[in-house]
Short mmCIF file of C-alpha atoms and ligand atoms in Angstrom, two decimals:
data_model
loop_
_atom_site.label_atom_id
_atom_site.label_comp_id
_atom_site.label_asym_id
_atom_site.label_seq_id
_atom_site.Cartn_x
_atom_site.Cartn_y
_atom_site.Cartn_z
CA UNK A 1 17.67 -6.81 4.41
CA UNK A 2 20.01 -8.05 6.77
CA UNK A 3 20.08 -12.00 7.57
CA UNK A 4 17.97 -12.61 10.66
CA UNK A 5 14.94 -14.64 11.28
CA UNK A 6 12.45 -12.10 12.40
CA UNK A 7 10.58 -9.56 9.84
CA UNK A 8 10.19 -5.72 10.42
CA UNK A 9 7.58 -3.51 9.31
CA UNK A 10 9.83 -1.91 6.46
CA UNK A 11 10.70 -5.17 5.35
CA UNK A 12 7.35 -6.37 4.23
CA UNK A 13 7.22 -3.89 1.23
CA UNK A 14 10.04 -6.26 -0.60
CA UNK A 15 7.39 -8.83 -0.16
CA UNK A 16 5.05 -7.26 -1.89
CA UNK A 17 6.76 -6.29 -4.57
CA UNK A 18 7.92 -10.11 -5.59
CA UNK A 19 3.81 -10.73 -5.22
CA UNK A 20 3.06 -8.04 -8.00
CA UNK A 21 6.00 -8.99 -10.47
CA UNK A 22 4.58 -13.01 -9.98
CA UNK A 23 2.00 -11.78 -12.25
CA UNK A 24 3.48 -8.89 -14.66
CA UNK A 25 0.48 -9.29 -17.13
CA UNK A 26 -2.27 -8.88 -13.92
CA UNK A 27 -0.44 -6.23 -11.94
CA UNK A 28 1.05 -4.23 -14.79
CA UNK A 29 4.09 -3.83 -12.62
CA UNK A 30 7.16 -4.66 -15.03
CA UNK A 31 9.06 -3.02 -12.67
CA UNK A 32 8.63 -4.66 -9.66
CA UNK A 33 10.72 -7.40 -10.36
CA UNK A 34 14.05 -4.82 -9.72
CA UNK A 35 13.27 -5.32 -6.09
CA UNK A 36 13.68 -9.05 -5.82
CA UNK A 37 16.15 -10.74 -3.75
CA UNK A 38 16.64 -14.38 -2.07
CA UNK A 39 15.57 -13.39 2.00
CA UNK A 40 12.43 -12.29 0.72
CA UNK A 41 11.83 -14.87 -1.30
CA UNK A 42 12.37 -17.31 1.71
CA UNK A 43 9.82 -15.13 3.85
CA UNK A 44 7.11 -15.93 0.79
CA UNK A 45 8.06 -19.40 0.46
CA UNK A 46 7.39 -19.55 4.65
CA UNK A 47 4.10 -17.32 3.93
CA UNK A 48 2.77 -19.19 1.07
CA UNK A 49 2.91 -22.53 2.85
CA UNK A 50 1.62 -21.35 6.07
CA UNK A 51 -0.66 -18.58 5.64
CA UNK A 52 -2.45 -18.26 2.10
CA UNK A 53 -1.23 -19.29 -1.71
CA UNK A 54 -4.17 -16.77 -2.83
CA UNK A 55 -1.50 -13.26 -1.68
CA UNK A 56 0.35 -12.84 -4.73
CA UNK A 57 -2.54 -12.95 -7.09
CA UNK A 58 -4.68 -10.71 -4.65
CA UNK A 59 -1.33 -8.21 -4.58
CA UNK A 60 -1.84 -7.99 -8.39
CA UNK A 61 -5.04 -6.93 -8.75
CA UNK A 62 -4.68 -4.52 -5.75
CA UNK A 63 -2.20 -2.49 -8.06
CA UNK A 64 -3.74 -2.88 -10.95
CA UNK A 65 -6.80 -0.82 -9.38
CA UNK A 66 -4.95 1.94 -8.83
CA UNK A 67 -3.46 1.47 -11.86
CA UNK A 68 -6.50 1.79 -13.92
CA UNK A 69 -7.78 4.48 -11.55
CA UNK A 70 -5.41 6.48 -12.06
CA UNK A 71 -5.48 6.17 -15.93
CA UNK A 72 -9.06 6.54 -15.78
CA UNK A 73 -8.95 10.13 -13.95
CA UNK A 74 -7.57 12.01 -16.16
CA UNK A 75 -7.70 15.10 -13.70
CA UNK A 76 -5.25 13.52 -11.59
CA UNK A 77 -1.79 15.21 -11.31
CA UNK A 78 -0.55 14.63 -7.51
CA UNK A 79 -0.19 10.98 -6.53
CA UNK A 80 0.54 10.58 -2.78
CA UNK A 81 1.74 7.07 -1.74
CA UNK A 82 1.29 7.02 2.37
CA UNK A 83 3.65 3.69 3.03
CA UNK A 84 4.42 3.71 -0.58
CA UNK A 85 7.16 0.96 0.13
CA UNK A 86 9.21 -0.44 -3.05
CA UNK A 87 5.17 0.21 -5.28
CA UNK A 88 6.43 1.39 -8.66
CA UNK A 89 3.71 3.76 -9.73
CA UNK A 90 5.53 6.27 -10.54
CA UNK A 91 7.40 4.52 -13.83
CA UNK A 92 3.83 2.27 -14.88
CA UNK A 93 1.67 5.90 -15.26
CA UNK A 94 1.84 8.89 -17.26
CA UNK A 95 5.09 10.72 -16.93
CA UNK A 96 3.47 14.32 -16.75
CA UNK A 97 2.46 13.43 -13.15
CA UNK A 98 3.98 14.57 -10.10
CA UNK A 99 4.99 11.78 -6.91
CA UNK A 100 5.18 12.21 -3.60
CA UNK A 101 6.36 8.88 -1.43
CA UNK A 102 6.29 9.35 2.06
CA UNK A 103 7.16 5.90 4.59
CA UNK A 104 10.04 5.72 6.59
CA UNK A 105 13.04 6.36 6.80
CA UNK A 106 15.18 3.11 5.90
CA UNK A 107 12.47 2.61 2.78
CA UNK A 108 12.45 6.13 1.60
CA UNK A 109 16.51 5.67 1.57
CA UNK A 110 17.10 2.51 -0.11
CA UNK A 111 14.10 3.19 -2.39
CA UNK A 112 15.46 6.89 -3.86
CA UNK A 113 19.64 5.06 -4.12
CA UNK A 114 18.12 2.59 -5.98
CA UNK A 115 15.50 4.25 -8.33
CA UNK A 116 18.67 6.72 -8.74
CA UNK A 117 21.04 4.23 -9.55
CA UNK A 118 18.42 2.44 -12.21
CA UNK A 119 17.13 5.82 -13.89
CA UNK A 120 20.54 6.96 -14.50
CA UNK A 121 21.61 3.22 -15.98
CA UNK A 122 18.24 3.34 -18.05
CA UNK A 123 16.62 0.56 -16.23
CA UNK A 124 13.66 3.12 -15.21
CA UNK A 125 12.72 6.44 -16.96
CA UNK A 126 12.92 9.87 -15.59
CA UNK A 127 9.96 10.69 -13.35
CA UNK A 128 9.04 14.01 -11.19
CA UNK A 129 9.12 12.43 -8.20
CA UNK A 130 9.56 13.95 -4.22
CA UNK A 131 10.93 11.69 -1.87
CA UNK A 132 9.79 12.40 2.27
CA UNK A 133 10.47 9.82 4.81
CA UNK A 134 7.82 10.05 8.15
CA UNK A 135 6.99 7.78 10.93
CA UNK A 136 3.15 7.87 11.29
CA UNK A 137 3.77 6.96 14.51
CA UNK A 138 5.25 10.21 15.44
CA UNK A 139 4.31 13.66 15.75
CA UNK A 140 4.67 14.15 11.84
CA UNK A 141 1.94 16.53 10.53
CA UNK A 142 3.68 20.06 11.11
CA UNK A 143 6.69 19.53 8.51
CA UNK A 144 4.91 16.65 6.41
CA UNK A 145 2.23 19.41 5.77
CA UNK A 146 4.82 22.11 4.93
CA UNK A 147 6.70 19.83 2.78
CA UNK A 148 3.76 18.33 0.43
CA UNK A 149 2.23 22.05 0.52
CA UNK A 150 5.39 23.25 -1.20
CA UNK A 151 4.71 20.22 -4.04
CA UNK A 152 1.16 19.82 -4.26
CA UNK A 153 0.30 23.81 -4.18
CA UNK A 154 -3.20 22.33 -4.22
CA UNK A 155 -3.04 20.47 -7.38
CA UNK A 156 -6.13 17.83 -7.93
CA UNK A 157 -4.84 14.55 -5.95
CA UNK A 158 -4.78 11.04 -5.33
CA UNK A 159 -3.65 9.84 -1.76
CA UNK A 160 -2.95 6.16 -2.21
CA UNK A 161 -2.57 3.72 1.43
CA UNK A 162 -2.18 0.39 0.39
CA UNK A 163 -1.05 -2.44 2.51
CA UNK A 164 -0.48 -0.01 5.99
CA UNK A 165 -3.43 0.56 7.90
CA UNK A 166 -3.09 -3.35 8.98
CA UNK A 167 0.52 -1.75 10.51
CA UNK A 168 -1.46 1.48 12.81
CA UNK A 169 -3.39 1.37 15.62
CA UNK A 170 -7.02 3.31 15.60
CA UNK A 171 -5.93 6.76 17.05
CA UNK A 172 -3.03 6.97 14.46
CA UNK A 173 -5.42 5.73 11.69
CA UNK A 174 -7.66 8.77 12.42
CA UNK A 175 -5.06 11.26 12.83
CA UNK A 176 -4.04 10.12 9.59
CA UNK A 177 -7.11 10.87 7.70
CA UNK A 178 -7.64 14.29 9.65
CA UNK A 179 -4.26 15.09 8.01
CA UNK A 180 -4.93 14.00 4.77
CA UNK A 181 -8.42 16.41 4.68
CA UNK A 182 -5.36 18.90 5.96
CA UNK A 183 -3.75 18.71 2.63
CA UNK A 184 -6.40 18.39 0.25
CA UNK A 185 -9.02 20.13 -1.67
CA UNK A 186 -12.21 19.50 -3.13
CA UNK A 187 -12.49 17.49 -5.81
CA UNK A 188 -9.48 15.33 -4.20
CA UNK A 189 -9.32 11.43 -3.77
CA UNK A 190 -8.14 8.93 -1.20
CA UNK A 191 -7.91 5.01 -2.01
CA UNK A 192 -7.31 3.06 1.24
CA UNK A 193 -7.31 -0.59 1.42
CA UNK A 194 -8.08 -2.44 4.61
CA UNK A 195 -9.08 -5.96 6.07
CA UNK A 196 -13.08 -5.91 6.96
CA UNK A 197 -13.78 -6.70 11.17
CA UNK A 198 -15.58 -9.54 9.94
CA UNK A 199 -12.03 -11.54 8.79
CA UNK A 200 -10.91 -11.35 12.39
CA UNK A 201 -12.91 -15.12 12.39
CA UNK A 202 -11.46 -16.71 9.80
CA UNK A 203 -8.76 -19.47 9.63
CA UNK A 204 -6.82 -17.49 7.62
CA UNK A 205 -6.55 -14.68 9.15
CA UNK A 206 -5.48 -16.04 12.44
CA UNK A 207 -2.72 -17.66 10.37
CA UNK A 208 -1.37 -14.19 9.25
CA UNK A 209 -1.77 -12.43 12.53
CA UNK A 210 -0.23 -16.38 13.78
CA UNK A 211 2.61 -15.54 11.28
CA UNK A 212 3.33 -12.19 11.84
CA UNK A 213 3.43 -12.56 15.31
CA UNK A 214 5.74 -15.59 15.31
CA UNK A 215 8.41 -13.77 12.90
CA UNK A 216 8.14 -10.50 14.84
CA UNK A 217 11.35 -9.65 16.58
CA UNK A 218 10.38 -10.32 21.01
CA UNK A 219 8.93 -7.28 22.72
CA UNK A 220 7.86 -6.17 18.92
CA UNK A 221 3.80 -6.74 18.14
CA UNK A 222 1.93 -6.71 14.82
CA UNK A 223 -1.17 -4.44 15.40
CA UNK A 224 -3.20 -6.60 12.67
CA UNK A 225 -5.72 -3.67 12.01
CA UNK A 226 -9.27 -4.29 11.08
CA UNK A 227 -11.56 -1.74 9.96
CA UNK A 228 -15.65 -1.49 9.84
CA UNK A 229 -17.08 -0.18 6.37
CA UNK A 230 -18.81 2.53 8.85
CA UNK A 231 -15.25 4.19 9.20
CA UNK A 232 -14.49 5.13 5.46
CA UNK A 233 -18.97 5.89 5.54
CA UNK A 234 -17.99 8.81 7.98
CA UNK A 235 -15.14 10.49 7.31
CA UNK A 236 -15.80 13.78 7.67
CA UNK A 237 -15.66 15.91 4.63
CA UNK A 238 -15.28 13.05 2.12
CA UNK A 239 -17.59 10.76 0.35
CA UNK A 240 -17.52 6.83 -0.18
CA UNK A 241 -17.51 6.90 -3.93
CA UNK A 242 -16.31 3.29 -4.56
CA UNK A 243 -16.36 0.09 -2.87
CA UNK A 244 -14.14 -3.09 -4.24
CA UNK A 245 -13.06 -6.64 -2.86
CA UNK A 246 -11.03 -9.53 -3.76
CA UNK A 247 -13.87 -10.82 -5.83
CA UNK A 248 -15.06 -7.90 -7.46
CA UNK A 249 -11.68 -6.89 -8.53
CA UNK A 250 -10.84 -10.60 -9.77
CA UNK A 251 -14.08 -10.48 -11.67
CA UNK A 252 -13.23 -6.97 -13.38
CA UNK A 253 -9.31 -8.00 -14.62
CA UNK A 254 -9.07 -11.85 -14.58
CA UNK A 255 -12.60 -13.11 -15.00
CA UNK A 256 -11.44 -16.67 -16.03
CA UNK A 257 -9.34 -17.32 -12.91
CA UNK A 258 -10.44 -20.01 -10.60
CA UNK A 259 -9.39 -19.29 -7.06
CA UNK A 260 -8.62 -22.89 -6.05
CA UNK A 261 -8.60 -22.15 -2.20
CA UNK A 262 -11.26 -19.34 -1.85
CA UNK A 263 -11.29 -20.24 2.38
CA UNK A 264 -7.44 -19.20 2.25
CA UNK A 265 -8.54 -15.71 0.27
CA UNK A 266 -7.22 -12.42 2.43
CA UNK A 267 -10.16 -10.49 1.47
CA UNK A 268 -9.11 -6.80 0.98
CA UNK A 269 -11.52 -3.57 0.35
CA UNK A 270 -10.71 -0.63 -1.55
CA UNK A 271 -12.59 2.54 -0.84
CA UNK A 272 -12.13 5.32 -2.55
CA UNK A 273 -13.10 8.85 -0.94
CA UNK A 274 -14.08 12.30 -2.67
CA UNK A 275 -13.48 15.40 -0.54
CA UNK A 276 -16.69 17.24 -0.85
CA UNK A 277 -15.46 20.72 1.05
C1 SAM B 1 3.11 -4.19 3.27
S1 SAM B 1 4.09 -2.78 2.93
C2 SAM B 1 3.11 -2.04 1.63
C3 SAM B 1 3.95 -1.16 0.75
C4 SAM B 1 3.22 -0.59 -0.45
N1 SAM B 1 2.18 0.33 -0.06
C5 SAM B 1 2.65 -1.71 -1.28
O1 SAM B 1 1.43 -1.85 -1.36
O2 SAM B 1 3.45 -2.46 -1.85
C6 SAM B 1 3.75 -1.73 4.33
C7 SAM B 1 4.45 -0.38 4.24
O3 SAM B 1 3.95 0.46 5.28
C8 SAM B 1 5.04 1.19 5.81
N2 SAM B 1 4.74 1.57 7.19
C9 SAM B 1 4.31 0.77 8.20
N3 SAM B 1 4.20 1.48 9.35
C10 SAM B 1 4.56 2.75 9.05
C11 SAM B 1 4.66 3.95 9.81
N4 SAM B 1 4.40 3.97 11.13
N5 SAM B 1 5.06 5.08 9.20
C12 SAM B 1 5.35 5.08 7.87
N6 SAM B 1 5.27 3.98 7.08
C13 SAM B 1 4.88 2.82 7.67
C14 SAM B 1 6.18 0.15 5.76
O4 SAM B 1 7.45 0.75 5.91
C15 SAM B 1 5.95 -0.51 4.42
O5 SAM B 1 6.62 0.13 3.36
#
C-alpha cells in the first residue's frame, strides 16, 4: 500500500486479514498473519476507535463459517472466492481441492507474488490454485465464464462472496448472481454475506458509511450496500438453505464470549444458496 491518507477498495482486504489473524484460535486462519503490515494497522487503529471494536472478532467467525462449511461438505471440490482479497482458504482446507480467486487486478497480483514467494520458501504448502483478476464493474462475464469453465468442467462447487457486495451497486449485484447460475450446476452452493436494510438506522452503521466516506479519495464514493433477506429468498434457480448472523455464529464457535458493546455490533448474514436446476 502506498503512503496516503485515503483507502481504496483493494486496500480493505489487508484489513481484513489483520482482523482474522487477531484471533488465530476463532478464525482458524494461521495464515493470515503473512499479510500484516504497519498502514493497515493504522487504518484499524482509526476504525476501531471510530467505528466499532466488535470487527475483528465478527471477521473471525465470518471465516470460520466457511471454514467449517467447507469441511462439513465433503462433496465440495471447486471453491470460488468472488473478491477473495488476501482470505487464505486455500492453505486452512483440504489440499485435494481446487481454487479459483477472482478480484482485481492489483489484489490478484500482489496476492499470487506473494503466495509464490511463501510456498516456494515453505511458509505455505503447495495448493491447486487458479488465479483470474476481474472488475465486476465491467463487462466481465464472456472470458470469466470461459476461463472458470476450463477449471471447474462442472465439478460440485462452492462460490464464496464475503465482505464485497457492501462494494456493488444493485444492477451489478444481480448480474453477478445471474452469472454465477451461468457457471454452476445442480447440487452447487453460494455463501454470500451482506449487511440487512434494517442496519441502515443504526449508529454504527452511519459511522462506517461516516468512515468510509471520509477516507475515500474526493470524487471516489463508497456504495455501502444493503440487502433485504427477500433478495437471497428469490434468486432464481437456487434455494435459501441457511441463514446465520453475528449472534448465531458467536453462539455456535465462542459461546462464552461477552460482546461488551453489542450497539457497536456490524451485524452480518450469511446465506447460503443450493442451485436446484
Ligand atoms: C473487504 S475486502 C474482502 C476480501 C475477502 N473476501 C475477505 O473476506 O477477506 C473486499 C474485496 O472486494 C474486492 N472488490 C471490491 N470491488 C470489486 C470489484 N468491482 N471487482 C472485483 N473485486 C472487487 C476488493 O478488491 C477486496 O479484495
Amino acid at each position: 500500500m502506498q503512503d496516503k491518507d485515503w483507502i481504496e477498495v483493494h486496500e480493505t482486504a489487508f484489513v481484513t486479514s489483520m482482523y482474522r489473524a487477531s484471533n488465530e484460535g476463532l478464525s482458524k486462519d494461521t495464515y493470515a498473519k503473512l499479510w500484516s503490515n504497519p498502514k493497515t494497522y493504522k487504518w484499524i487503529e482509526g476504525f476501531l476507535e471510530h467505528v466499532s471494536e466488535e470487527e475483528p472478532y465478527a471477521h473471525c467467525l465470518r471465516n470460520r463459517y466457511f471454514y467449517e462449511f467447507v469441511k462439513a461438505n465433503n462433496n465440495i471440490e471447486v471453491v470460488i472466492n468472488f473478491g477473495c482479497g488476501f482470505s487464505m482458504y486455500p492453505f486452512l482446507l483440504d489440499d485435494h481441492l481446487i481454487h479459483i480467486e477472482i478480484d482485481l487486478p492489483n489484489i490478484i497480483e500482489h496476492k499470487k507474488a506473494k503466495v509464490n514467494d511463501w510456498t516456494a520458501s515453505g511458509d505455505l504448502p503447495k495448493r491447486n490454485i487458479h488465479y483470474i483478476s476481474s472488475d465486476f464493474s465491467s463487462r466481465y462475464e464472456g472470458e470469466l465464464l470461459r476461463k472458470i469453465h476450463s477449471i471447474t468442467n462442472h465439478k460440485r462447487s462452492l462460490i464464496i462472496l464475503e465482505g464485497v457486495l457492501f462494494f456493488l451497486n444493485m444492477e451489478q449485484t444481480k448480474r453477478l448472481f445471474r452469472f454465477f447460475n451461468a457457471i454452476q450446476t445442480k447440487g452447487d452452493y453460494i455463501g454470500s454475506v451482506s449487511f440487512q436494510d434494517s442496519i441502515r438506522t443504526t449508529e454504527v452503521f452511519e459511522r462506517l458509511v461516516n468512515f468510509f466516506q471520509d477516507k475515500t479519495e474526493e470524487n471516489r464514493e463508497f456504495i455501502c450496500q444493503t440487502l433485504p433477506d427477500s433478495f437471497y429468498e428469490t434468486i432464481s434457480d437456487y434455494n435459501l438453505i441457511e441463514h446465520q448472523d453475528y449472534y448465531s455464529l458467536s453462539k455456535a464457535y465462542a459461546p462464552n464470549k461477552i460482546t461488551k458493546k453489542p450497539k457497536d455490533v456490524l451485524n452480518e448474514h450469511v446465506y447460503i444458496l443450493r442451485k436446484i436446476e
